[in-house]
Amino acid sequence: MILVVDDIAENIFSLKTLLELHSFPTDTAMSGEEALKKILKNTYALIILDVQMPGMDGFEVAETIAGYSSTKNIPIIFLSAVNTDKKFITKGYHAGGIDYVTKPFDPEILLLKVKTFYRLYEQTRELNDMQDILKKEIEFRKNAQTDAQAKAFELHSTLELIPQIAFTAKADGTIDFVNQRWFNYSNSSNVFPLTHPDDADINIEWRKKMESKEPLQLELRVKKIHEEQYRYHLLRAIPVKEKENIVKWVGTFTDIEEQKQASRQKDEFMSIASHELKTPLASIKAYMQLLERQVDGNEKTKTYVERTLSQINKLNILITELLDVSKIESGKLKFNMTAFDIDSLLSNAIDMMQQTYTDYEIIRKGSPNVQVIGDEMRIEQVIINYLTNAIKYSPENKRIEVCSAVENGELTISVRDFGIGISKENQANIFKKFYRVEDTSHKFQGLGIGLYICAEIIKRHNGRYWMESERGTGSTFYFSIPVGDQ
Ligand code: ADP
């Protein structure tokens, strides 16, 4: 908007009309004082200022405007009846654009000047706006940089404090920070610690994860530069993301040698203990069987001997399972692969269970006429295990369904019960070693290793295993193994 200041109403009228005719929004003031009030309140692109006014004259107004930072850049065109000395004008008003027009003025010339000043004002405003934006941007970047530096400093200090070997890397995998501990294992900050020749190559695994953008987790042996002995470490590296983009990686090597040794000792102990228990147990069983044959007539003794034999069988199964676990751990679980008929295996297993658990009703569905290549005893072990669990965890609803079917080159066997079921949050770990559902474990005996062994057996047959269950409704345990083209 343009402000026209003149004490004569006709002058104001003719100027306002002229300007508005050329689409310049115009405001007016009839004295220096009124003009000042308006200037301080509103924003003007240009002021056309009459020099000779009663009270505050044009020069005084200009001088005052120049004193305020918000108004000092408004251009001014002075209107004067006489040709005043220009020195006089510039004295009071340095900053903004300035011009001088004598009355009576030529409207075209005045308009030309108005247009020039108006454009000048607009450009200056745009420049100022741009400068403001740039200033803010610089400020923002500065702050962001300071923030990033502070965060990095904090992270590096933490990584120096922890007892692990630690490092950070850029998004492309280039290592950009290592803690002091790193240098016990590597001479250079961009070379990973030396690993045992039999373990995975860190560089290869690292590059793979850079491509897949997934966290890295590896157990491997690394050694200190001046030592001969390797120690097991758990290498873990996770990507740090900002708005879905990986900005860096943070990694640690944790010494797990002691846990590894403890676990090895535990496995060895389990293996020795179960071996040692097996032999005397076999003798006890043999003597009991002899005794069984000799008790004739005495019903009570007969019942006791039968119960003892049944408990010996349970103990035998437990020891065999423990032995299986230690064989899995040491990679010594052997498989005797042959071709066998799955139908007769299923019939035998179901018959045997039905005879033992006469109060249960085991229903068989489907009879796939296929030959399976696998370890017959181990597959039977899986089916018996699924059946034993179905019976054990269904103390009330005594119906069990065993289904078998072949589809897409896969034999699938499932055992369904209508027992206590397993809640969703407990299902994920069900096939893990020593896992038992906590809230029901006190009611049912067990070690939590049966399903772990089943999983291992199925894996070794290149098969799949899974389960479906609902708390209180029952469970179905499945496994599938490839049967090839029949
Ligand atoms: P356990 O000796 O404890 O039965 P398993 O490895 O066979 O060990 O089973 C692990 C856990 O899975 C069990 O403790 C039990 O909580 C749960 N589970 C297995 N089968 C069933 C089933 N059919 N119904 C309900 N829970 C089951």
Coordinates of C-alpha atoms and ligand atoms in Angstrom, one line a residue:
M1 CA 0.0 0.0 0.0
I2 CA 1.1 3.6 -0.7
L3 CA 0.7 6.4 1.8
V4 CA 0.0 9.9 0.5
V5 CA 0.7 12.7 3.0
D6 CA -0.4 16.2 2.3
D7 CA -2.2 18.9 4.2
I8 CA -4.4 20.0 1.3
A9 CA -7.4 17.8 0.7
E10 CA -7.6 18.4 -3.1
N11 CA -3.9 17.3 -3.6
I12 CA -4.6 14.1 -1.6
F13 CA -7.8 13.5 -3.7
S14 CA -6.1 13.9 -7.1
L15 CA -3.0 11.8 -6.1
K16 CA -5.2 9.0 -4.6
T17 CA -7.4 9.0 -7.7
L18 CA -4.3 8.8 -10.0
L19 CA -2.7 6.0 -8.0
E20 CA -5.8 3.9 -7.6
L21 CA -6.5 4.3 -11.3
H22 CA -3.3 2.4 -11.8
S23 CA -4.2 -0.2 -9.3
F24 CA -2.0 1.0 -6.4
P25 CA -3.9 0.6 -3.1
T26 CA -3.6 4.0 -1.4
D27 CA -3.9 5.3 2.1
T28 CA -3.8 9.0 3.1
A29 CA -2.8 11.3 6.0
M30 CA -3.3 15.0 6.3
S31 CA -0.5 15.9 8.6
G32 CA 3.0 14.7 9.6
E33 CA 1.7 13.5 13.0
E34 CA -1.1 11.4 11.5
A35 CA 1.3 10.0 8.9
L36 CA 3.7 8.9 11.6
K37 CA 0.9 7.2 13.6
K38 CA -0.2 5.3 10.5
I39 CA 3.4 4.4 9.4
L40 CA 4.0 2.8 12.8
K41 CA 0.8 0.8 12.6
N42 CA 0.6 -0.3 9.0
T43 CA 3.0 -1.6 6.4
Y44 CA 3.6 0.7 3.4
A45 CA 5.5 0.0 0.2
L46 CA 6.0 3.7 -0.5
I47 CA 5.3 7.1 1.1
I48 CA 4.6 10.2 -1.0
L49 CA 5.3 13.1 1.3
D50 CA 4.5 16.7 1.0
V51 CA 7.4 18.8 2.3
Q52 CA 5.6 21.9 3.4
M53 CA 3.0 21.1 6.0
P54 CA 2.0 23.0 9.1
G55 CA 3.2 21.4 12.3
M56 CA 5.6 18.5 11.5
D57 CA 7.0 19.0 8.0
G58 CA 7.9 16.3 5.5
F59 CA 11.6 16.3 6.4
E60 CA 10.9 15.8 10.1
V61 CA 8.6 12.9 9.3
A62 CA 11.3 11.3 7.1
E63 CA 13.9 11.8 9.8
T64 CA 11.7 10.1 12.4
I65 CA 10.9 7.2 10.1
A66 CA 14.6 6.7 9.6
G67 CA 15.0 6.1 13.3
Y68 CA 12.9 3.0 13.4
S69 CA 14.2 -0.3 12.1
S70 CA 10.8 -1.4 10.9
T71 CA 10.2 1.7 8.8
K72 CA 13.7 2.9 7.8
N73 CA 13.7 1.1 4.5
I74 CA 10.4 2.5 3.2
P75 CA 11.1 4.6 0.1
I76 CA 9.9 8.2 0.1
I77 CA 9.0 10.6 -2.7
F78 CA 9.1 14.2 -1.5
L79 CA 6.6 16.6 -3.1
S80 CA 7.6 20.3 -2.9
A81 CA 6.4 23.5 -4.5
V82 CA 10.0 24.9 -4.6
N83 CA 13.2 23.2 -5.6
T84 CA 14.7 22.5 -2.2
D85 CA 18.4 21.8 -1.8
K86 CA 18.8 18.0 -2.0
K87 CA 21.5 18.0 0.6
F88 CA 18.9 19.0 3.1
I89 CA 16.8 16.0 2.3
T90 CA 19.5 13.3 2.4
K91 CA 20.7 14.7 5.7
G92 CA 17.8 13.2 7.6
Y93 CA 17.1 10.2 5.5
H94 CA 19.9 7.9 4.4
A95 CA 18.6 4.4 4.4
G96 CA 15.6 3.9 2.1
G97 CA 15.1 4.9 -1.6
I98 CA 14.4 8.5 -2.0
D99 CA 13.3 10.9 -4.7
Y100 CA 12.1 14.4 -5.2
V101 CA 9.3 15.8 -7.3
T102 CA 8.4 19.4 -7.7
K103 CA 4.9 20.7 -7.9
P104 CA 3.1 20.9 -10.1
F105 CA 4.2 17.5 -11.1
D106 CA 3.8 15.6 -14.3
P107 CA 1.5 12.6 -13.5
E108 CA 3.3 10.3 -15.9
I109 CA 6.7 11.0 -14.4
L110 CA 5.3 10.6 -10.9
L111 CA 3.7 7.3 -11.9
L112 CA 7.0 6.1 -13.4
K113 CA 8.8 6.8 -10.1
V114 CA 6.0 5.2 -8.1
K115 CA 6.3 2.0 -10.2
T116 CA 10.1 1.9 -9.8
F117 CA 9.9 2.4 -6.1
Y118 CA 7.1 0.0 -5.7
R119 CA 9.1 -2.7 -7.6
L120 CA 12.1 -1.9 -5.6
Y121 CA 10.2 -2.3 -2.4
E122 CA 8.7 -5.6 -3.5
Q123 CA 12.2 -6.9 -4.5
T124 CA 13.7 -5.8 -1.3
R125 CA 11.0 -7.5 0.6
E126 CA 11.4 -10.7 -1.3
L127 CA 15.2 -10.5 -0.7
N128 CA 14.6 -10.0 3.0
D129 CA 12.2 -12.9 3.1
M130 CA 14.7 -15.1 1.3
Q131 CA 17.4 -13.9 3.7
D132 CA 15.3 -14.8 6.6
I133 CA 14.6 -18.3 5.3
L134 CA 18.3 -18.8 4.6
K135 CA 19.2 -17.6 8.1
K136 CA 16.7 -20.0 9.6
E137 CA 18.0 -22.8 7.4
I138 CA 21.6 -22.1 8.4
E139 CA 20.5 -22.0 12.1
F140 CA 18.6 -25.3 11.7
R141 CA 21.6 -27.0 10.1
K142 CA 23.9 -25.7 12.7
N143 CA 21.7 -27.0 15.4
A144 CA 21.2 -30.3 13.7
Q145 CA 25.0 -30.6 13.3
T146 CA 25.5 -29.7 17.0
D147 CA 22.9 -32.3 18.0
A148 CA 24.4 -35.0 15.8
Q149 CA 27.9 -34.3 17.3
A150 CA 26.5 -34.4 20.8
K151 CA 24.7 -37.7 20.1
A152 CA 27.8 -39.2 18.5
F153 CA 29.9 -38.1 21.5
E154 CA 27.4 -39.6 23.9
L155 CA 27.3 -42.9 21.9
H156 CA 31.1 -43.1 21.7
S157 CA 31.4 -42.4 25.4
T158 CA 29.0 -45.2 26.2
L159 CA 30.8 -47.6 23.8
E160 CA 34.1 -46.8 25.6
L161 CA 32.5 -47.7 29.0
I162 CA 31.0 -51.1 28.1
P163 CA 33.1 -54.2 28.6
Q164 CA 32.7 -55.3 24.9
I165 CA 34.6 -54.6 21.8
A166 CA 32.4 -52.0 20.1
F167 CA 32.3 -50.1 16.8
T168 CA 30.0 -48.0 14.7
A169 CA 29.9 -47.9 10.9
K170 CA 28.4 -45.6 8.2
A171 CA 25.3 -46.7 6.3
D172 CA 27.5 -48.3 3.6
G173 CA 29.3 -50.4 6.2
T174 CA 32.6 -48.4 6.5
I175 CA 33.7 -48.4 10.1
D176 CA 33.9 -44.9 11.5
F177 CA 34.4 -45.5 15.2
V178 CA 36.0 -48.2 17.3
N179 CA 36.5 -48.2 21.1
Q180 CA 39.9 -48.7 22.7
R181 CA 39.2 -52.4 23.4
W182 CA 39.1 -53.0 19.6
F183 CA 42.9 -52.3 19.4
N184 CA 43.6 -55.4 21.6
Y185 CA 42.2 -57.5 18.7
S186 CA 43.0 -55.5 15.6
N187 CA 45.8 -53.2 14.5
S188 CA 43.6 -51.0 12.4
S189 CA 40.2 -49.3 13.0
N190 CA 38.9 -50.5 9.7
V191 CA 40.0 -54.1 9.9
F192 CA 37.8 -56.6 11.8
P193 CA 39.4 -58.7 14.6
L194 CA 41.1 -61.9 13.3
T195 CA 38.7 -64.9 13.4
H196 CA 39.4 -68.6 13.7
P197 CA 39.9 -70.1 10.3
D198 CA 37.0 -72.6 10.8
D199 CA 34.5 -69.8 11.7
A200 CA 32.5 -67.6 9.4
D201 CA 34.3 -64.8 7.6
I202 CA 33.1 -61.5 9.2
N203 CA 33.8 -59.5 6.1
I204 CA 31.5 -61.7 3.9
E205 CA 28.8 -61.8 6.5
W206 CA 29.0 -58.1 7.1
R207 CA 28.7 -57.3 3.4
K208 CA 25.7 -59.7 3.1
K209 CA 23.9 -57.8 5.9
M210 CA 24.8 -54.4 4.4
E211 CA 22.9 -55.6 1.3
S212 CA 19.9 -57.2 3.1
K213 CA 19.9 -54.3 5.7
E214 CA 19.2 -56.9 8.5
P215 CA 20.8 -57.1 11.9
L216 CA 23.9 -59.3 12.1
Q217 CA 24.3 -62.0 14.8
L218 CA 27.2 -64.4 14.7
E219 CA 29.1 -66.6 17.2
L220 CA 32.7 -66.8 16.3
R221 CA 36.2 -67.1 17.8
V222 CA 38.4 -64.1 17.8
K223 CA 41.9 -63.6 19.4
K224 CA 43.9 -60.8 20.8
I225 CA 46.8 -59.6 18.7
H226 CA 49.5 -60.9 21.0
E227 CA 47.8 -64.1 22.2
E228 CA 47.5 -67.5 20.6
Q229 CA 44.2 -68.6 22.0
Y230 CA 40.9 -67.8 20.4
R231 CA 37.9 -67.1 22.5
Y232 CA 34.2 -67.4 21.5
H233 CA 32.5 -64.0 21.0
L234 CA 29.0 -63.0 20.0
L235 CA 29.1 -60.4 17.3
R236 CA 26.0 -58.4 17.0
A237 CA 25.4 -55.3 14.8
I238 CA 22.1 -53.5 14.4
P239 CA 21.2 -50.8 11.9
V240 CA 20.2 -47.4 13.4
K241 CA 17.3 -45.9 11.4
E242 CA 16.0 -42.4 10.9
K243 CA 12.7 -42.2 9.1
E244 CA 13.1 -45.7 7.7
N245 CA 16.6 -44.9 6.3
I246 CA 19.7 -46.6 7.8
V247 CA 22.0 -43.8 9.0
K248 CA 24.6 -46.0 10.8
W249 CA 25.3 -49.4 12.3
V250 CA 26.3 -50.1 15.9
G251 CA 28.1 -53.3 16.7
T252 CA 29.6 -55.2 19.6
F253 CA 31.7 -58.4 20.2
T254 CA 30.8 -59.9 23.6
D255 CA 33.1 -62.5 25.1
I256 CA 30.9 -65.7 25.6
E257 CA 33.8 -68.1 26.1
E258 CA 32.8 -68.9 29.6
Q259 CA 29.1 -69.6 28.8
K260 CA 30.3 -71.7 25.9
Q261 CA 32.5 -73.8 28.2
A262 CA 29.8 -74.1 30.8
S263 CA 27.4 -75.3 28.1
R264 CA 29.9 -77.8 26.7
Q265 CA 30.5 -79.1 30.2
K266 CA 26.8 -79.4 30.8
D267 CA 26.4 -81.3 27.5
E268 CA 29.3 -83.6 28.4
F269 CA 27.8 -84.2 31.8
M270 CA 24.4 -85.0 30.4
S271 CA 25.9 -87.4 27.9
I272 CA 28.0 -89.2 30.5
A273 CA 25.2 -89.2 33.1
S274 CA 22.6 -90.6 30.7
H275 CA 25.1 -93.3 29.4
E276 CA 26.0 -94.3 33.0
L277 CA 22.3 -94.5 34.0
K278 CA 21.3 -96.6 31.0
T279 CA 23.4 -99.6 31.9
P280 CA 22.1 -100.2 35.5
L281 CA 18.6 -99.4 34.4
A282 CA 18.8 -102.1 31.7
S283 CA 19.9 -104.6 34.4
I284 CA 17.0 -103.5 36.7
K285 CA 14.6 -104.0 33.9
A286 CA 16.0 -107.5 33.0
Y287 CA 15.8 -108.6 36.7
M288 CA 12.3 -107.2 37.0
Q289 CA 11.2 -109.1 33.9
L290 CA 12.7 -112.3 35.4
L291 CA 10.8 -111.6 38.6
E292 CA 7.6 -111.0 36.6
R293 CA 7.8 -114.5 35.2
Q294 CA 8.3 -116.1 38.7
V295 CA 5.4 -114.4 40.5
D296 CA 2.6 -116.8 39.9
G297 CA -0.6 -116.6 41.8
N298 CA 0.2 -113.7 44.0
E299 CA -1.8 -110.9 42.4
K300 CA -0.6 -108.1 44.7
T301 CA 3.1 -108.9 43.9
K302 CA 2.2 -109.1 40.2
T303 CA 0.6 -105.7 40.3
Y304 CA 3.7 -104.2 42.0
V305 CA 6.1 -105.7 39.6
E306 CA 4.0 -104.4 36.6
R307 CA 3.9 -100.9 38.1
T308 CA 7.7 -101.0 38.7
L309 CA 8.2 -102.1 35.0
S310 CA 6.0 -99.3 33.8
Q311 CA 8.0 -96.7 35.8
I312 CA 11.3 -98.3 34.5
N313 CA 10.0 -97.7 31.0
K314 CA 9.2 -94.1 31.7
L315 CA 12.7 -93.6 33.2
N316 CA 14.2 -95.3 30.2
I317 CA 12.4 -92.9 27.8
L318 CA 13.6 -89.9 29.8
I319 CA 17.2 -91.1 29.8
T320 CA 17.0 -91.9 26.1
E321 CA 15.6 -88.4 25.4
L322 CA 18.4 -86.8 27.5
L323 CA 20.9 -88.8 25.5
D324 CA 19.3 -87.7 22.3
V325 CA 19.6 -84.0 23.3
S326 CA 23.3 -84.4 24.0
K327 CA 23.7 -86.2 20.7
I328 CA 22.0 -83.3 18.9
E329 CA 24.2 -80.8 20.7
S330 CA 27.4 -82.6 19.7
G331 CA 26.1 -83.3 16.2
K332 CA 26.2 -87.0 16.9
L333 CA 22.5 -87.8 16.3
K334 CA 22.8 -90.5 13.6
F335 CA 20.1 -91.4 11.1
N336 CA 19.6 -94.7 9.4
M337 CA 17.8 -93.8 6.2
T338 CA 15.8 -96.5 4.5
A339 CA 12.6 -96.8 2.5
F340 CA 9.6 -97.8 4.6
D341 CA 5.8 -97.9 4.5
I342 CA 4.3 -95.1 6.5
D343 CA 0.9 -96.8 6.7
S344 CA 2.1 -99.8 8.8
L345 CA 4.2 -97.5 10.9
L346 CA 1.2 -95.4 11.8
S347 CA -1.0 -98.5 12.5
N348 CA 1.6 -100.0 14.8
A349 CA 2.2 -96.7 16.7
I350 CA -1.5 -96.1 17.1
D351 CA -2.2 -99.7 18.2
M352 CA 0.6 -99.6 20.8
M353 CA -0.7 -96.3 22.2
Q354 CA -4.3 -97.5 22.2
Q355 CA -3.4 -100.6 24.1
T356 CA -1.5 -98.6 26.7
Y357 CA -4.1 -95.9 27.1
T358 CA -7.3 -97.9 26.9
D359 CA -9.5 -95.0 28.1
Y360 CA -8.5 -92.8 25.1
E361 CA -10.1 -93.1 21.7
I362 CA -7.5 -92.7 19.0
I363 CA -9.1 -92.2 15.6
R364 CA -7.2 -92.5 12.4
K365 CA -8.0 -90.5 9.3
G366 CA -6.5 -91.1 5.9
S367 CA -4.0 -93.7 4.8
P368 CA -1.5 -92.5 2.3
N369 CA -0.1 -95.4 0.4
V370 CA 3.5 -94.0 0.2
Q371 CA 7.0 -95.2 0.8
V372 CA 9.0 -92.8 2.8
I373 CA 12.8 -92.5 2.8
G374 CA 13.9 -91.8 6.3
D375 CA 14.9 -93.2 9.6
E376 CA 11.8 -95.3 10.5
M377 CA 12.5 -95.4 14.2
R378 CA 13.0 -91.7 14.5
I379 CA 9.8 -90.9 12.5
E380 CA 8.0 -93.3 14.8
Q381 CA 9.6 -91.4 17.8
V382 CA 8.1 -88.2 16.5
I383 CA 4.6 -89.7 16.1
I384 CA 4.7 -91.4 19.5
N385 CA 5.9 -88.1 21.0
Y386 CA 3.0 -86.1 19.5
L387 CA 0.6 -88.8 20.6
T388 CA 2.0 -89.0 24.2
N389 CA 1.7 -85.2 24.5
A390 CA -1.9 -85.3 23.1
I391 CA -2.8 -87.8 25.7
K392 CA -0.8 -86.1 28.5
Y393 CA -2.3 -82.7 27.9
S394 CA -5.9 -83.8 27.5
P395 CA -6.8 -85.3 30.9
E396 CA -10.5 -84.8 30.3
N397 CA -11.4 -84.9 26.6
K398 CA -10.1 -88.3 25.6
R399 CA -10.5 -88.2 21.8
I400 CA -7.4 -88.0 19.6
E401 CA -7.3 -87.7 15.8
V402 CA -4.4 -88.8 13.7
C403 CA -4.5 -87.5 10.1
S404 CA -2.2 -88.3 7.2
A405 CA -2.2 -87.1 3.6
V406 CA 0.1 -86.6 0.7
E407 CA 0.0 -83.3 -1.3
N408 CA 2.5 -81.7 -3.6
G409 CA 5.2 -84.2 -2.9
E410 CA 4.8 -83.9 0.8
L411 CA 3.5 -86.3 3.4
T412 CA 1.8 -84.5 6.3
I413 CA 0.9 -86.1 9.5
S414 CA -1.0 -84.4 12.3
V415 CA -2.1 -85.3 15.8
R416 CA -5.1 -83.4 17.1
D417 CA -6.4 -83.4 20.7
F418 CA -9.2 -81.6 22.5
G419 CA -7.3 -80.9 25.6
I420 CA -5.9 -77.9 27.5
G421 CA -4.5 -76.2 24.4
I422 CA -1.7 -73.5 24.3
S423 CA -2.3 -69.8 24.4
K424 CA -0.9 -67.7 21.5
E425 CA 1.9 -66.1 23.4
N426 CA 3.3 -69.5 24.5
Q427 CA 3.3 -71.0 21.0
A428 CA 6.4 -69.4 19.5
N429 CA 8.8 -71.3 21.8
I430 CA 7.1 -74.6 22.0
F431 CA 9.7 -76.5 19.9
K432 CA 12.6 -75.0 21.8
K433 CA 14.8 -76.9 24.1
F434 CA 13.6 -77.2 27.8
Y435 CA 10.6 -75.0 27.0
R436 CA 7.5 -75.8 29.0
V437 CA 4.3 -73.7 29.3
E438 CA 4.8 -72.2 32.7
D439 CA 1.3 -71.9 34.0
T440 CA 0.6 -75.6 33.3
S441 CA 4.0 -77.1 34.0
H442 CA 3.3 -77.9 37.6
K443 CA 0.3 -80.1 36.7
F444 CA 2.1 -82.3 34.1
Q445 CA 5.4 -84.0 34.4
G446 CA 8.0 -83.5 31.7
L447 CA 11.4 -82.0 30.8
G448 CA 10.5 -79.9 27.8
I449 CA 12.7 -81.8 25.4
G450 CA 10.4 -84.1 23.5
L451 CA 9.3 -81.5 20.9
Y452 CA 12.8 -80.2 20.6
I453 CA 14.0 -83.6 19.6
C454 CA 11.0 -84.0 17.2
A455 CA 11.9 -80.7 15.5
E456 CA 15.5 -81.8 15.1
I457 CA 14.5 -85.2 13.6
I458 CA 12.1 -83.5 11.1
K459 CA 14.7 -80.9 10.2
R460 CA 17.2 -83.7 9.4
H461 CA 14.5 -85.2 7.1
N462 CA 14.3 -81.8 5.3
G463 CA 10.8 -81.4 6.6
R464 CA 8.6 -78.8 8.3
Y465 CA 6.9 -78.8 11.7
W466 CA 4.3 -76.5 13.2
M467 CA 1.3 -76.4 15.4
E468 CA -2.1 -74.8 15.8
S469 CA -3.8 -74.4 19.2
E470 CA -6.2 -72.5 21.2
R471 CA -6.2 -72.4 25.0
G472 CA -8.9 -74.6 26.4
T473 CA -10.0 -76.0 23.0
G474 CA -7.1 -78.3 22.1
S475 CA -4.0 -78.5 19.9
T476 CA -2.9 -80.0 16.5
F477 CA 0.7 -80.8 16.0
Y478 CA 1.9 -81.3 12.4
F479 CA 5.0 -82.4 10.5
S480 CA 5.6 -82.8 6.8
I481 CA 8.4 -84.5 5.0
P482 CA 9.1 -84.7 1.3
V483 CA 8.2 -88.0 -0.3
G484 CA 9.3 -87.3 -3.9
D485 CA 7.3 -88.5 -6.9
Q486 CA 5.2 -91.5 -6.2
Ligands
ADP1 P1 7.2 -82.0 28.0 O1 8.1 -83.1 28.5 O2 7.1 -80.9 28.9 O3 5.8 -82.5 27.6 P2 7.6 -81.3 25.2 O4 8.8 -80.8 24.5 O5 7.0 -82.5 24.6 O6 7.9 -81.4 26.7 O7 6.5 -80.2 25.2 C1 6.9 -78.9 25.5 C2 5.7 -78.1 26.1 O8 4.7 -77.9 25.1 C3 5.0 -78.9 27.2 O9 5.6 -78.6 28.5 C4 3.6 -78.3 27.1 O10 3.5 -77.1 27.9 C5 3.4 -78.0 25.7 N1 2.7 -79.0 24.9 C6 3.2 -79.9 24.1 N2 2.2 -80.7 23.5 C7 1.0 -80.2 24.0 C8 -0.4 -80.5 23.7 N3 -0.7 -81.4 22.9 N4 -1.3 -79.7 24.3 C9 -0.9 -78.7 25.2 N5 0.4 -78.4 25.5 C10 1.3 -79.1 24.9

